[in-house]
């Protein structure tokens, strides 16, 4: 499979509705080609004025639709994004061969936590990061009360890559396993392509927030963005529920059918995420109101409060973009970091095919101070969050996803 360098015949869907009836209206699909058109020179002739006005209107329309999507659902798909299919296909193919390699080869570079937060990883608890925000609840810390039992380990394996060496990000140097030999070069090129796309999106975000188009640039010149390749292995039918009738264990109810969860319900931690998906399975909690970030929540245990899960569009030539927790803080809850999960389509009684994805997590400079933007604060909407350093915040979230909880001194 590959990404896309052009629209591929995919038409942009209408703007998100408050009561989605299908995938197309639940998560908007936005052609961002107008954002890639270079501005005309001031020396252009007057004959070009009409074309320039049309180009400006096209960019303004994309910015408006992005802002609406970030406010209404926190997710959108982008087409006509300019990313080379060659770079996408090379990274996708190399990552696939890596996941197919023997365990000893994959474990040559293992996520070791403190000294190297990247590399190969076989387990993660995303729900834990969402439940606690990476901190021990105050009442538990004071009385040494036990924390709630950990959620199930997600059914996946990953390989992650950090910023380039010498970038000033403060993150450790990149490491790659010996096999396959082309994994490093392919992922580096894909990482660079995602950096370029992220810069385009952040300029549009700044415009949508009534900021100068380059507002985010000095906050991302030493960014700590991470690329994560994910492999969800094929799963046999659930022996505890051979008929898929919801009588077994290990799944979650979805009407009359039990759902097998591959990555637990969570939000992303950083500014935004750019996802290349290899098939269906991503679901978004479309009907939830914007919730304050970092409250202690139990999003997956209350059957009476189960959100309406909407399938994200599976488009071969598109990337899925979603807002992270830091961006919701920055916008003072004007934009939403939406709960999402990955499930095995077809129910517990069927074999679940292998699923893969590549997620680029856009993180700002580690020393950037994130606080509600002036354009999102007013007399009737005071700041809802104190300032926080981006790197410290992301580390708390990362440790929580590994099941490590702590409280700040």
Short mmCIF file of C-alpha atoms in Angstrom, two decimals, residues 11-17 20-30 65 73 75-77 286 310-315:
data_model
loop_
_atom_site.label_atom_id
_atom_site.label_comp_id
_atom_site.label_asym_id
_atom_site.label_seq_id
_atom_site.Cartn_x
_atom_site.Cartn_y
_atom_site.Cartn_z
CA UNK A 11 -13.67 14.47 -3.69
CA UNK A 12 -13.80 16.61 -0.58
CA UNK A 13 -16.74 15.78 1.66
CA UNK A 14 -19.07 18.33 3.15
CA UNK A 15 -18.34 19.95 6.48
CA UNK A 16 -18.88 17.93 9.64
CA UNK A 17 -22.43 17.83 10.92
CA UNK A 20 -23.26 12.37 11.73
CA UNK A 21 -25.18 9.79 9.76
CA UNK A 22 -22.22 8.31 7.87
CA UNK A 23 -18.46 8.37 7.66
CA UNK A 24 -18.26 11.11 5.00
CA UNK A 25 -20.07 13.69 7.11
CA UNK A 26 -18.60 12.60 10.46
CA UNK A 27 -14.95 13.28 9.60
CA UNK A 28 -14.41 15.84 6.82
CA UNK A 29 -12.08 15.17 3.90
CA UNK A 30 -10.20 18.33 2.90
CA UNK A 65 -12.73 24.10 6.99
CA UNK A 73 -14.60 16.74 15.85
CA UNK A 75 -10.20 14.88 13.16
CA UNK A 76 -10.04 15.39 9.40
CA UNK A 77 -8.51 13.69 6.37
CA UNK A 286 -17.86 11.55 17.63
CA UNK A 310 -17.62 6.42 14.27
CA UNK A 311 -15.32 4.70 11.77
CA UNK A 312 -12.62 6.96 10.35
CA UNK A 313 -12.52 7.06 6.54
CA UNK A 314 -10.14 4.52 5.00
CA UNK A 315 -8.81 6.41 1.98
#
